[in-house]
Amino acid sequence: MNPTACILVIGNEILSGRTQDMNVQYIARRLAEIGISLMEVRVIPDIRETIVTTVCDVRARFDHVFTTGGIGPTHDDITAPCIAEAFGVPWTIHSESFRLLEAHFPPGEFNAARQRMATLPEGAIPIRNPVSVAPGFSMGNVHVMAGVPRIMRAMFEEVSPGLTHGTPVTSISWYALGLYEGTLAAGLSDVQSCHGQVDIGSYPFHRPDGRRGVALVSKGVDARAVHQAASAVRDLIATLGFAPVEGEPPP
Amino acid sequence: MNPTACILVIGNEILSGRTQDMNVQYIARRLAEIGISLMEVRVIPDIRETIVTTVCDVRARFDHVFTTGGIGPTHDDITAPCIAEAFGVPWTIHSESFRLLEAHFPPGEFNAARQRMATLPEGAIPIRNPVSVAPGFSMGNVHVMAGVPRIMRAMFEEVSPGLTHGTPVTSISWYALGLYEGTLAAGLSDVQSCHGQVDIGSYPFHRPDGRRGVALVSKGVDARAVHQAASAVRDLIATLGFAPVEGEPPP
């Protein structure tokens, strides 16, 4: 069994609809590539009790928790002290991060607000931020990252090599134009029954230019089983009289 | 207090990173407009126990639950029977929906798979689908919608007028180019302290062409209080020597 993961998106701006999340898909893809199973994503508001309670809940249920958002210098950036509270440890200056940030800002500009970004839960291991210096951190199995996508990605690539990996997910997609789900459902159900180790997903598409069809995605950690299931999916499409095309449908 | 809501995104395709969710932002914006507070979003896999347990949990904690995904005709579309299980009712043919779908398909094509789309939890109220006929449904406070964005939006607009509304959220954004969060954090914290009814969020931006700055968003259900907080935000930007611009920063 691969290790499991949960993403916590901490941010009122997602819940208000102001911002389109651009982090979940990146993390989800990368986790599949390194063999960690993403089991849940939660978006929660910048409310202390909610963050603390949710972190306590999910860190007990999943092998890894990745958080995004709330680690900047302003009053609404409360992720770090909440993680400290969830782990029952003080939230204190991390001297190495303090020195890095102090050196980064011009004299006189490393003010109290910016010093908050060098304040971590006691015992946290900083995650290097090659973009703007202010670190993320890992506290136990909770990996705390920035919300800005460019910084989040850099932090994920810093922290992920050190995580316990599993078997990468193999994923094979076949699609067919003009084929509808209702036509293939019975046959696809049989294919799924014969390939129980593989997740077969059926995703209809309907493009603005009128092209319609369905993509059938086989995925799992047993590459051989995934290839066998995908072959059966391809054969099903052909049997129904449609032309199977490997890959994801064009946008 | 406005009614509260949770969105459940049911779909392996989001957790695998295959698909970028395009529904949460739409629902979030519309809920803010009609005065329902979105408190949580969860993305969960197409696993029966997980769906049933999560629905039971969130329908007790929030006034409204909106689900997206899993109501098509294929084997991986298990949302409807899971909702029935969560409510302890049978999953049975809904005769009005059956007749609508039967009339929609050419003779002989309304097969068993498509009949599943007319099978609803007993007591559910169908949500009309003006795009492709197969309905969503409301079961108690749980509103079950399609995952395909165009269909989801149509269903949301069908169901939302009948929901208990609250006071719409007023949101006012001011931004400034060249201003960084660390510079304004102390002043902004004071503004937030003086306007406790208003949520003030600070969102840095950094465009590919190099334009940087910060957007400060004041929002809440007391329109007068939001306008006062936003004025204080504008004054803070000016006091710091930057040019406040109303609205969201250009893309």
Short mmCIF file of C-alpha atoms in Angstrom, two decimals:
data_model
loop_
_atom_site.label_atom_id
_atom_site.label_comp_id
_atom_site.label_asym_id
_atom_site.label_seq_id
_atom_site.Cartn_x
_atom_site.Cartn_y
_atom_site.Cartn_z
CA MET A 1 0.00 0.00 0.00
CA ASN A 2 1.30 3.44 -0.90
CA PRO A 3 1.54 6.09 1.80
CA THR A 4 -1.54 8.34 1.93
CA ALA A 5 -1.86 12.11 1.85
CA CYS A 6 -4.29 14.94 2.42
CA ILE A 7 -4.04 18.53 1.19
CA LEU A 8 -5.35 21.33 3.41
CA VAL A 9 -5.94 24.53 1.50
CA ILE A 10 -6.06 27.26 4.14
CA GLY A 11 -7.62 30.35 2.68
CA ASN A 12 -10.71 32.52 2.80
CA GLU A 13 -9.88 33.64 -0.75
CA ILE A 14 -10.77 30.21 -2.12
CA LEU A 15 -13.98 29.92 -0.08
CA SER A 16 -15.09 33.41 -1.15
CA GLY A 17 -14.56 32.57 -4.81
CA ARG A 18 -12.02 35.38 -5.21
CA THR A 19 -9.24 33.00 -6.20
CA GLN A 20 -9.17 29.90 -8.37
CA ASP A 21 -7.02 27.29 -6.62
CA MET A 22 -4.03 26.41 -8.77
CA ASN A 23 -2.13 24.25 -6.28
CA VAL A 24 -4.20 21.10 -5.79
CA GLN A 25 -3.76 19.79 -9.33
CA TYR A 26 0.01 20.29 -9.23
CA ILE A 27 0.41 18.52 -5.89
CA ALA A 28 -2.00 15.76 -6.94
CA ARG A 29 -0.04 15.00 -10.11
CA ARG A 30 3.30 15.03 -8.36
CA LEU A 31 2.06 12.77 -5.56
CA ALA A 32 0.82 10.23 -8.12
CA GLU A 33 4.23 10.34 -9.79
CA ILE A 34 6.09 9.61 -6.55
CA GLY A 35 3.69 6.98 -5.28
CA ILE A 36 1.79 8.80 -2.54
CA SER A 37 -2.01 8.36 -2.64
CA LEU A 38 -3.92 11.62 -2.31
CA MET A 39 -7.06 10.64 -0.40
CA GLU A 40 -8.63 13.98 0.48
CA VAL A 41 -8.46 17.70 -0.09
CA ARG A 42 -10.03 20.17 2.29
CA VAL A 43 -10.41 23.88 1.89
CA ILE A 44 -10.89 25.62 5.23
CA PRO A 45 -11.11 29.26 6.34
CA ASP A 46 -8.52 31.34 8.18
CA ILE A 47 -10.13 30.57 11.54
CA ARG A 48 -7.85 29.42 14.36
CA GLU A 49 -10.07 26.73 15.88
CA THR A 50 -10.93 25.28 12.47
CA ILE A 51 -7.29 25.05 11.41
CA VAL A 52 -6.15 23.49 14.69
CA THR A 53 -8.99 20.95 14.82
CA THR A 54 -8.63 20.00 11.18
CA VAL A 55 -4.85 19.56 11.39
CA CYS A 56 -5.24 17.32 14.46
CA ASP A 57 -7.84 15.25 12.61
CA VAL A 58 -6.08 14.77 9.30
CA ARG A 59 -2.54 14.27 10.57
CA ALA A 60 -3.79 11.25 12.51
CA ARG A 61 -5.64 9.81 9.48
CA PHE A 62 -3.08 10.27 6.71
CA ASP A 63 0.64 9.59 6.37
CA HIS A 64 1.32 13.06 5.00
CA VAL A 65 -0.54 16.36 5.21
CA PHE A 66 0.35 19.22 2.88
CA THR A 67 -0.97 22.66 3.70
CA THR A 68 -1.00 25.67 1.38
CA GLY A 69 -1.51 29.28 2.38
CA GLY A 70 -1.34 31.49 5.44
CA ILE A 71 2.40 31.78 6.01
CA GLY A 72 2.98 35.40 4.99
CA PRO A 73 3.58 38.41 7.25
CA THR A 74 0.04 39.80 7.60
CA HIS A 75 -2.60 39.41 10.33
CA ASP A 76 -4.53 36.83 8.29
CA ASP A 77 -1.49 34.53 8.04
CA ILE A 78 -2.08 32.28 11.01
CA THR A 79 -1.09 28.83 9.76
CA ALA A 80 2.23 28.59 11.64
CA PRO A 81 0.94 29.40 15.14
CA CYS A 82 -2.05 27.10 14.52
CA ILE A 83 0.28 24.21 13.63
CA ALA A 84 2.25 24.91 16.81
CA GLU A 85 -1.00 24.76 18.77
CA ALA A 86 -2.06 21.54 17.03
CA PHE A 87 1.22 19.94 18.07
CA GLY A 88 1.20 21.49 21.55
CA VAL A 89 4.56 23.21 21.12
CA PRO A 90 5.60 26.88 21.35
CA TRP A 91 5.74 29.12 18.30
CA THR A 92 9.23 30.59 18.45
CA ILE A 93 11.91 32.33 16.41
CA HIS A 94 13.83 29.85 14.27
CA SER A 95 17.32 31.30 14.42
CA GLU A 96 18.63 29.98 11.10
CA SER A 97 15.55 31.24 9.23
CA PHE A 98 15.78 34.53 11.11
CA ARG A 99 19.37 35.04 9.91
CA LEU A 100 18.48 34.15 6.31
CA LEU A 101 15.59 36.62 6.23
CA GLU A 102 17.58 39.31 8.05
CA ALA A 103 20.27 39.05 5.39
CA HIS A 104 17.65 39.14 2.62
CA PHE A 105 16.02 42.47 3.51
CA PRO A 106 17.68 45.90 3.28
CA PRO A 107 18.75 47.37 6.63
CA GLY A 108 15.75 48.50 8.67
CA GLU A 109 13.20 46.56 6.61
CA PHE A 110 13.26 43.30 8.55
CA ASN A 111 10.44 44.51 10.77
CA ALA A 112 8.26 42.67 13.28
CA ALA A 113 5.78 41.52 10.61
CA ARG A 114 8.57 39.96 8.55
CA GLN A 115 10.10 38.41 11.65
CA ARG A 116 6.84 36.44 12.01
CA MET A 117 7.90 34.57 8.87
CA ALA A 118 10.95 33.29 10.80
CA THR A 119 8.74 32.15 13.68
CA LEU A 120 8.04 28.42 13.50
CA PRO A 121 6.63 25.72 15.74
CA GLU A 122 9.41 24.46 18.03
CA GLY A 123 11.02 21.43 16.41
CA ALA A 124 9.88 22.27 12.87
CA ILE A 125 12.27 21.64 9.98
CA PRO A 126 12.26 24.59 7.56
CA ILE A 127 11.47 24.04 3.88
CA ARG A 128 13.74 26.21 1.77
CA ASN A 129 12.05 28.91 -0.32
CA PRO A 130 14.29 29.63 -3.33
CA VAL A 131 11.84 32.29 -4.60
CA SER A 132 11.35 34.69 -1.70
CA VAL A 133 13.38 33.23 1.22
CA ALA A 134 10.57 33.04 3.85
CA PRO A 135 10.50 29.30 4.58
CA GLY A 136 7.79 26.70 4.77
CA PHE A 137 8.31 23.93 7.30
CA SER A 138 7.64 20.32 8.14
CA MET A 139 6.30 19.57 11.60
CA GLY A 140 6.04 15.82 11.99
CA ASN A 141 4.00 14.63 9.02
CA VAL A 142 2.57 18.08 8.26
CA HIS A 143 4.28 20.00 5.46
CA VAL A 144 3.42 23.68 5.49
CA MET A 145 3.81 25.53 2.19
CA ALA A 146 3.04 28.95 0.73
CA GLY A 147 -0.17 29.67 -1.16
CA VAL A 148 1.46 31.52 -4.07
CA PRO A 149 1.72 28.79 -6.73
CA ARG A 150 5.28 29.52 -7.85
CA ILE A 151 6.55 29.39 -4.27
CA MET A 152 4.39 26.39 -3.35
CA ARG A 153 5.83 24.39 -6.25
CA ALA A 154 9.39 25.20 -5.29
CA MET A 155 8.68 24.18 -1.69
CA PHE A 156 7.01 20.93 -2.76
CA GLU A 157 10.09 20.03 -4.80
CA GLU A 158 12.29 20.82 -1.79
CA VAL A 159 10.35 18.64 0.64
CA SER A 160 9.14 15.74 -1.51
CA PRO A 161 12.46 13.93 -2.08
CA GLY A 162 12.71 13.31 1.68
CA LEU A 163 9.27 11.71 2.01
CA THR A 164 8.61 7.99 2.13
CA HIS A 165 7.63 7.17 -1.45
CA GLY A 166 5.59 4.28 -2.75
CA THR A 167 5.00 2.87 -6.20
CA PRO A 168 4.25 5.48 -8.86
CA VAL A 169 0.75 5.36 -10.31
CA THR A 170 0.51 4.13 -13.89
CA SER A 171 -2.28 5.82 -15.81
CA ILE A 172 -3.42 5.02 -19.36
CA SER A 173 -6.18 6.92 -21.11
CA TRP A 174 -8.11 5.93 -24.23
CA TYR A 175 -10.76 8.17 -25.68
CA ALA A 176 -13.28 8.02 -28.49
CA LEU A 177 -15.09 10.79 -30.30
CA GLY A 178 -18.84 10.33 -30.71
CA LEU A 179 -19.08 7.64 -28.03
CA TYR A 180 -21.36 8.35 -25.08
CA GLU A 181 -21.19 6.96 -21.57
CA GLY A 182 -24.64 5.38 -21.71
CA THR A 183 -23.54 3.26 -24.68
CA LEU A 184 -20.42 1.85 -23.07
CA ALA A 185 -21.50 1.67 -19.42
CA ALA A 186 -22.50 -2.01 -19.35
CA GLY A 187 -19.36 -3.17 -21.14
CA LEU A 188 -17.14 -0.94 -19.04
CA SER A 189 -18.66 -2.31 -15.86
CA ASP A 190 -17.65 -5.80 -17.01
CA VAL A 191 -14.10 -4.61 -17.77
CA GLN A 192 -13.88 -3.06 -14.30
CA SER A 193 -15.12 -6.30 -12.70
CA CYS A 194 -12.39 -8.29 -14.46
CA HIS A 195 -9.65 -5.84 -13.44
CA GLY A 196 -10.34 -5.20 -9.78
CA GLN A 197 -6.87 -3.85 -8.96
CA VAL A 198 -7.26 -1.05 -11.47
CA ASP A 199 -9.42 2.07 -11.10
CA ILE A 200 -11.24 2.72 -14.35
CA GLY A 201 -12.77 6.17 -14.61
CA SER A 202 -15.16 7.36 -17.30
CA TYR A 203 -15.04 11.07 -18.15
CA PRO A 204 -17.33 12.52 -20.80
CA PHE A 205 -16.15 15.61 -22.65
CA HIS A 206 -18.02 18.17 -24.71
CA ARG A 207 -15.89 20.84 -26.37
CA PRO A 208 -17.16 24.30 -27.28
CA ASP A 209 -16.69 23.43 -30.98
CA GLY A 210 -19.15 20.56 -30.57
CA ARG A 211 -16.73 17.61 -30.38
CA ARG A 212 -18.08 15.14 -27.86
CA GLY A 213 -16.97 11.82 -26.56
CA VAL A 214 -15.63 10.02 -23.54
CA ALA A 215 -12.20 9.39 -22.04
CA LEU A 216 -11.61 6.16 -20.14
CA VAL A 217 -8.72 6.29 -17.70
CA SER A 218 -7.20 3.14 -16.19
CA LYS A 219 -4.86 3.68 -13.26
CA GLY A 220 -3.22 1.84 -10.44
CA VAL A 221 0.13 0.91 -8.93
CA ASP A 222 0.42 -2.46 -10.73
CA ALA A 223 1.67 -1.31 -14.15
CA ARG A 224 1.05 -4.70 -15.77
CA ALA A 225 -2.53 -4.82 -14.52
CA VAL A 226 -3.11 -1.25 -15.73
CA HIS A 227 -1.84 -2.14 -19.21
CA GLN A 228 -4.14 -5.17 -19.32
CA ALA A 229 -7.16 -3.14 -18.21
CA ALA A 230 -6.36 -0.38 -20.73
CA SER A 231 -6.16 -2.98 -23.51
CA ALA A 232 -9.57 -4.25 -22.53
CA VAL A 233 -10.88 -0.67 -22.57
CA ARG A 234 -9.43 -0.13 -26.05
CA ASP A 235 -11.01 -3.37 -27.27
CA LEU A 236 -14.37 -2.35 -25.78
CA ILE A 237 -14.32 0.95 -27.68
CA ALA A 238 -13.51 -0.87 -30.93
CA THR A 239 -16.19 -3.53 -30.31
CA LEU A 240 -18.76 -0.77 -29.96
CA GLY A 241 -17.77 0.46 -33.42
CA PHE A 242 -15.77 3.54 -32.43
CA ALA A 243 -12.13 4.47 -33.04
CA PRO A 244 -10.03 4.24 -29.85
CA VAL A 245 -7.33 6.93 -29.52
CA GLU A 246 -4.66 6.67 -26.84
CA GLY A 247 -4.13 9.67 -24.59
CA GLU A 248 -6.26 12.47 -23.24
CA PRO A 249 -8.76 14.09 -25.61
CA PRO A 250 -7.59 17.34 -27.25
CA PRO A 251 -8.69 20.52 -25.44
CA MET B 1 -25.90 34.83 10.78
CA ASN B 2 -26.08 33.65 7.19
CA PRO B 3 -26.82 29.99 6.46
CA THR B 4 -23.67 27.90 6.04
CA ALA B 5 -22.62 25.56 3.25
CA CYS B 6 -20.10 22.90 2.35
CA ILE B 7 -19.14 21.68 -1.12
CA LEU B 8 -18.27 18.00 -1.58
CA VAL B 9 -16.38 17.35 -4.78
CA ILE B 10 -16.75 13.62 -5.43
CA GLY B 11 -14.17 12.51 -7.93
CA ASN B 12 -11.02 10.47 -8.32
CA GLU B 13 -10.18 12.62 -11.33
CA ILE B 14 -9.51 15.64 -9.09
CA LEU B 15 -7.47 13.64 -6.56
CA SER B 16 -5.37 12.07 -9.32
CA GLY B 17 -4.58 15.48 -10.80
CA ARG B 18 -6.16 14.54 -14.13
CA THR B 19 -8.75 17.28 -13.93
CA GLN B 20 -8.57 20.88 -12.73
CA ASP B 21 -11.69 21.58 -10.68
CA MET B 22 -13.73 24.37 -12.29
CA ASN B 23 -16.82 24.17 -10.08
CA VAL B 24 -15.77 25.35 -6.63
CA GLN B 25 -15.04 28.94 -7.65
CA TYR B 26 -18.37 29.28 -9.45
CA ILE B 27 -20.39 27.92 -6.52
CA ALA B 28 -18.34 29.96 -4.03
CA ARG B 29 -19.01 33.22 -5.86
CA ARG B 30 -22.70 32.54 -6.28
CA LEU B 31 -23.12 31.55 -2.62
CA ALA B 32 -21.49 34.84 -1.54
CA GLU B 33 -23.89 36.70 -3.82
CA ILE B 34 -26.96 35.05 -2.32
CA GLY B 35 -25.81 35.24 1.28
CA ILE B 36 -24.83 31.67 2.07
CA SER B 37 -21.45 31.28 3.83
CA LEU B 38 -19.23 28.64 2.27
CA MET B 39 -17.33 27.18 5.23
CA GLU B 40 -15.61 24.13 3.77
CA VAL B 41 -14.82 22.29 0.57
CA ARG B 42 -13.86 18.65 0.55
CA VAL B 43 -12.63 16.58 -2.34
CA ILE B 44 -13.16 12.87 -1.74
CA PRO B 45 -12.69 9.73 -3.83
CA ASP B 46 -15.33 7.53 -5.47
CA ILE B 47 -15.35 5.15 -2.50
CA ARG B 48 -18.71 4.16 -1.06
CA GLU B 49 -17.83 4.24 2.64
CA THR B 50 -16.01 7.55 2.30
CA ILE B 51 -18.92 9.22 0.52
CA VAL B 52 -21.53 7.91 2.96
CA THR B 53 -19.53 8.83 6.06
CA THR B 54 -18.61 12.27 4.74
CA VAL B 55 -22.18 13.11 3.72
CA CYS B 56 -23.47 12.09 7.17
CA ASP B 57 -20.80 14.27 8.79
CA VAL B 58 -21.19 17.43 6.75
CA ARG B 59 -24.97 17.45 6.41
CA ALA B 60 -25.20 17.61 10.20
CA ARG B 61 -22.64 20.44 10.45
CA PHE B 62 -23.77 22.77 7.65
CA ASP B 63 -27.12 24.18 6.56
CA HIS B 64 -26.51 23.20 2.93
CA VAL B 65 -24.29 20.64 1.26
CA PHE B 66 -23.62 20.81 -2.49
CA THR B 67 -22.06 17.80 -4.15
CA THR B 68 -20.56 17.69 -7.63
CA GLY B 69 -19.78 14.59 -9.64
CA GLY B 70 -20.68 10.92 -9.80
CA ILE B 71 -24.24 11.03 -11.19
CA GLY B 72 -23.66 9.68 -14.70
CA PRO B 73 -24.49 6.20 -16.04
CA THR B 74 -21.16 4.39 -15.53
CA HIS B 75 -19.94 2.05 -12.80
CA ASP B 76 -17.89 4.82 -11.14
CA ASP B 77 -20.99 7.02 -10.71
CA ILE B 78 -22.04 6.06 -7.22
CA THR B 79 -23.13 9.34 -5.64
CA ALA B 80 -26.90 8.70 -5.77
CA PRO B 81 -26.92 5.27 -4.06
CA CYS B 82 -24.45 6.62 -1.48
CA ILE B 83 -26.76 9.53 -0.65
CA ALA B 84 -29.63 7.06 -0.29
CA GLU B 85 -27.51 5.02 2.11
CA ALA B 86 -26.50 8.13 4.07
CA PHE B 87 -30.19 8.98 4.53
CA GLY B 88 -31.24 5.37 5.19
CA VAL B 89 -33.73 5.27 2.32
CA PRO B 90 -34.05 3.01 -0.74
CA TRP B 91 -32.52 4.00 -4.09
CA THR B 92 -35.45 3.65 -6.47
CA ILE B 93 -36.73 4.64 -9.90
CA HIS B 94 -38.10 8.19 -9.88
CA SER B 95 -41.00 7.84 -12.27
CA GLU B 96 -41.17 11.45 -13.51
CA SER B 97 -37.42 11.48 -14.23
CA PHE B 98 -37.72 8.06 -15.85
CA ARG B 99 -40.38 9.35 -18.25
CA LEU B 100 -38.34 12.47 -19.11
CA LEU B 101 -35.23 10.43 -19.90
CA GLU B 102 -37.20 7.76 -21.76
CA ALA B 103 -38.65 10.49 -24.00
CA HIS B 104 -35.20 12.03 -24.50
CA PHE B 105 -33.43 8.97 -25.91
CA PRO B 106 -34.17 7.36 -29.28
CA PRO B 107 -36.16 4.09 -29.08
CA GLY B 108 -34.05 1.25 -27.71
CA GLU B 109 -31.30 3.50 -26.32
CA PHE B 110 -32.77 4.07 -22.86
CA ASN B 111 -30.84 1.09 -21.53
CA ALA B 112 -30.22 -0.10 -17.97
CA ALA B 113 -27.18 2.16 -17.53
CA ARG B 114 -29.18 5.23 -18.51
CA GLN B 115 -32.08 4.14 -16.29
CA ARG B 116 -29.66 4.44 -13.34
CA MET B 117 -29.76 8.20 -13.96
CA ALA B 118 -33.50 8.12 -13.18
CA THR B 119 -32.85 6.19 -9.96
CA LEU B 120 -32.88 8.51 -6.95
CA PRO B 121 -33.01 8.21 -3.17
CA GLU B 122 -36.64 7.80 -2.12
CA GLY B 123 -38.07 11.21 -1.28
CA ALA B 124 -35.49 13.16 -3.31
CA ILE B 125 -36.64 16.22 -5.26
CA PRO B 126 -35.11 16.23 -8.75
CA ILE B 127 -33.06 19.23 -9.94
CA ARG B 128 -33.86 19.93 -13.57
CA ASN B 129 -31.00 19.51 -16.05
CA PRO B 130 -31.69 21.78 -19.03
CA VAL B 131 -28.49 20.62 -20.77
CA SER B 132 -28.71 16.82 -20.90
CA VAL B 133 -31.95 15.92 -19.06
CA ALA B 134 -30.49 13.48 -16.46
CA PRO B 135 -31.44 15.24 -13.22
CA GLY B 136 -29.58 16.17 -10.07
CA PHE B 137 -31.59 16.07 -6.86
CA SER B 138 -32.02 17.55 -3.41
CA MET B 139 -32.31 15.12 -0.52
CA GLY B 140 -32.94 17.09 2.63
CA ASN B 141 -30.18 19.71 2.79
CA VAL B 142 -27.93 17.85 0.33
CA HIS B 143 -28.01 19.13 -3.25
CA VAL B 144 -26.53 16.66 -5.70
CA MET B 145 -25.22 18.10 -8.97
CA ALA B 146 -23.30 16.94 -12.02
CA GLY B 147 -19.53 17.30 -12.30
CA VAL B 148 -19.50 18.68 -15.85
CA PRO B 149 -19.21 22.45 -15.26
CA ARG B 150 -21.84 23.53 -17.80
CA ILE B 151 -24.40 21.14 -16.34
CA MET B 152 -23.41 21.88 -12.74
CA ARG B 153 -23.96 25.61 -13.29
CA ALA B 154 -27.40 25.07 -14.79
CA MET B 155 -28.35 22.83 -11.86
CA PHE B 156 -27.06 25.34 -9.31
CA GLU B 157 -29.21 28.04 -10.89
CA GLU B 158 -32.21 25.69 -10.77
CA VAL B 159 -31.84 24.81 -7.10
CA SER B 160 -30.48 28.01 -5.54
CA PRO B 161 -33.61 30.21 -5.76
CA GLY B 162 -35.41 27.79 -3.43
CA LEU B 163 -32.77 27.86 -0.70
CA THR B 164 -32.95 29.96 2.46
CA HIS B 165 -30.83 32.99 1.60
CA GLY B 166 -29.05 35.38 3.91
CA THR B 167 -27.45 38.76 3.42
CA PRO B 168 -25.22 39.01 0.34
CA VAL B 169 -21.53 39.51 1.05
CA THR B 170 -20.17 42.94 0.22
CA SER B 171 -16.56 42.82 -0.97
CA ILE B 172 -14.32 45.79 -1.79
CA SER B 173 -10.78 45.39 -3.05
CA TRP B 174 -8.02 48.00 -3.18
CA TYR B 175 -4.63 47.20 -4.61
CA ALA B 176 -1.30 48.93 -4.96
CA LEU B 177 1.59 48.23 -7.31
CA GLY B 178 5.02 48.10 -5.71
CA LEU B 179 3.67 47.68 -2.18
CA TYR B 180 4.70 44.55 -0.29
CA GLU B 181 2.90 42.78 2.53
CA GLY B 182 5.77 43.20 4.99
CA THR B 183 5.54 46.98 4.64
CA LEU B 184 1.83 47.24 5.33
CA ALA B 185 1.32 44.37 7.78
CA ALA B 186 1.48 46.40 11.01
CA GLY B 187 -0.87 49.11 9.73
CA LEU B 188 -3.26 46.55 8.28
CA SER B 189 -3.40 44.67 11.55
CA ASP B 190 -4.53 47.92 13.21
CA VAL B 191 -7.19 48.46 10.53
CA GLN B 192 -8.45 44.90 11.08
CA SER B 193 -8.59 45.44 14.85
CA CYS B 194 -10.74 48.56 14.38
CA HIS B 195 -13.14 46.80 11.99
CA GLY B 196 -13.81 43.49 13.68
CA GLN B 197 -17.00 42.71 11.72
CA VAL B 198 -15.12 42.80 8.43
CA ASP B 199 -12.71 40.16 7.11
CA ILE B 200 -9.69 41.88 5.63
CA GLY B 201 -7.53 39.64 3.46
CA SER B 202 -4.10 40.48 2.09
CA TYR B 203 -3.15 38.85 -1.22
CA PRO B 204 0.23 39.50 -2.81
CA PHE B 205 0.49 39.21 -6.57
CA HIS B 206 3.47 38.85 -8.86
CA ARG B 207 2.72 38.89 -12.59
CA PRO B 208 4.89 37.17 -15.20
CA ASP B 209 5.75 40.60 -16.65
CA GLY B 210 7.25 41.61 -13.30
CA ARG B 211 4.40 43.75 -11.90
CA ARG B 212 4.15 43.10 -8.19
CA GLY B 213 2.00 44.38 -5.41
CA VAL B 214 -0.72 43.48 -2.99
CA ALA B 215 -4.53 43.38 -3.07
CA LEU B 216 -6.42 44.06 0.15
CA VAL B 217 -9.95 42.70 0.19
CA SER B 218 -12.53 43.80 2.78
CA LYS B 219 -15.65 41.69 2.98
CA GLY B 220 -18.59 41.01 5.20
CA VAL B 221 -22.38 41.10 5.38
CA ASP B 222 -22.59 44.61 6.90
CA ALA B 223 -22.17 46.74 3.77
CA ARG B 224 -21.65 49.96 5.72
CA ALA B 225 -18.93 48.38 7.87
CA VAL B 226 -17.24 46.97 4.76
CA HIS B 227 -17.19 50.41 3.12
CA GLN B 228 -15.67 51.91 6.26
CA ALA B 229 -12.99 49.23 6.47
CA ALA B 230 -12.19 49.58 2.77
CA SER B 231 -11.79 53.35 3.19
CA ALA B 232 -9.35 52.75 6.01
CA VAL B 233 -7.45 50.31 3.79
CA ARG B 234 -7.30 52.88 0.99
CA ASP B 235 -6.02 55.52 3.44
CA LEU B 236 -3.38 53.11 4.75
CA ILE B 237 -2.05 52.51 1.23
CA ALA B 238 -1.87 56.26 0.62
CA THR B 239 -0.22 56.93 3.99
CA LEU B 240 2.51 54.46 3.08
CA GLY B 241 3.21 56.51 -0.04
CA PHE B 242 1.59 54.23 -2.65
CA ALA B 243 -1.25 54.81 -5.08
CA PRO B 244 -4.43 52.95 -4.07
CA VAL B 245 -6.46 51.56 -6.98
CA GLU B 246 -9.96 50.21 -6.43
CA GLY B 247 -10.74 46.73 -7.76
CA GLU B 248 -8.79 43.56 -8.35
CA PRO B 249 -5.30 43.85 -9.84
CA PRO B 250 -5.10 43.32 -13.61
CA PRO B 251 -4.20 39.77 -14.68
#
